[in-house]
Amino acid sequence: MSDELRKGQTANLVLATAAFAITFWAWNLIGPLAGGYGRQLGLSPTQTSLLVAIPVLVGSLGRIPVGVLADRLGGRLMFAVVCAVSIVPVILVGWVDSYGWLLVWGFLLGVAGTSFAVGIPFVNAWYAPARRGFATGVFGAGMGGTALSAFLTPRLVESVGRIQTHLLMAVALAAMAVVMLLFSRDSPAWKPSTAPALPRMREAVKLRATWQCAFLYAVAFGGFVAFSTYLPTLLQNVYGFSQTGAGLRDAGFSIAAVAARPLGGVLSDRVGPVRVLLVSFAGTTVMALVLAFNPPAEIPAGGCFVLMAFFLGLGTGGVFALVARLVEPSRVGTVTGLVGAAGGLGGYFPPLVMGVVYTAAGTYVIGYVLLAVTALAALLYTRRAFTSALTAGGGAAGR
């Protein structure tokens, strides 16, 4: 590896992780306040869950074109663009007071969630293949922006007001855009892709690895997003916590997942991503089944939520270590966009399902059972699809 690569690795990984954290905080501005919106506007559980889920939709599907643009334009420029474009919906979500306009600007707030498809190819290009599990795992810890949002957003709203809180977030995004333009740089090993976007997407879609990783990421990251955005509402409905109390516990959930993600990447470098994913999905299945019995708050319910977050975080680190082994560097941005979109969509539907289930049955038991069944299916698929890789030391299957 060249000295130029070594010198730039740490600084650019730190900057990318910081940008990811800021944009993910912006992406999750609605979730921690959803209970308050529901009471203020008289929303049903289904309407509240739609409000929480709507930014996830754009943040998911938007990763596809943003991943393509990252391959073409580079992560430095695209990070700045995503931060800058997110400023307008961040301000307007804080400004409006009607359900319809919240849905409109919440939809556009999803742009902030597309930054993931920028960061993965950006940091991958700085590291050798044997260290990419570590690099993507550390970068993925930027999803701790959701923990920052869960912990700080309700407190900021209580102390300075909702509009002022959103203005502070807009200033942070603007500052991050400038920092990325001034201080980050694309890896010398990165080369812009000049091929037309649609053929590259068609090629990525034809890769077996794209579909395999998309399914696994939809379960792992989708589960994390669904819980981190909807958990404050669930905790208020089931356990009667205040908005601030629910936000504090949601922050604990997010921190556990954030801590586990780089660990999942490091373990993937050591024992292989397949083994990491098997542990992740097995643990998630068990925790979901325990929660289906509606255990008391804090202990054991709180412990189960934290452990579930830990297992889901391991899985998110493992999936992109798998992508790095399966996909050649020039296609990583495009494949990451598709896989990231699947992960985001995996987080879009569960809050809607939970809202509908709670409206119809007054309990979340069915939702937990569905999660357990899905995680078990992912476990069985991982075991079957990557058996040869597991026996060979935990690598990846072929394309």
Coordinates of C-alpha atoms in Angstrom, one line a residue, residues 215-221 274 276-287 311-312 315-316 319 371-372 374-380 382:
F215 CA -31.9 -9.5 1.4
L216 CA -29.6 -9.8 4.4
Y217 CA -29.2 -6.1 4.8
A218 CA -33.0 -5.6 4.6
V219 CA -33.3 -7.7 7.7
A220 CA -30.3 -6.4 9.6
F221 CA -30.2 -2.7 8.9
V274 CA -20.9 -15.5 7.2
V276 CA -21.0 -13.0 12.0
L277 CA -24.3 -13.0 10.2
L278 CA -25.3 -16.3 11.6
V279 CA -24.8 -15.1 15.1
S280 CA -26.6 -11.8 14.3
F281 CA -29.8 -13.5 13.0
A282 CA -29.9 -16.1 15.7
G283 CA -29.7 -13.5 18.4
T284 CA -32.3 -11.3 16.8
T285 CA -34.7 -14.3 16.5
V286 CA -34.4 -15.1 20.2
M287 CA -34.8 -11.5 21.4
F311 CA -27.2 -8.4 17.2
L312 CA -28.6 -6.2 14.5
G315 CA -25.3 -8.0 11.1
T316 CA -25.0 -4.6 9.5
V319 CA -23.2 -7.5 5.3
L371 CA -39.6 -10.1 13.1
A372 CA -38.6 -13.5 14.6
T374 CA -38.0 -13.0 9.2
A375 CA -34.7 -13.2 11.1
L376 CA -35.0 -17.0 11.2
A377 CA -35.5 -17.1 7.5
A378 CA -32.4 -14.9 7.0
L379 CA -30.4 -17.3 9.3
L380 CA -31.4 -20.3 7.3
T382 CA -27.3 -17.5 5.1

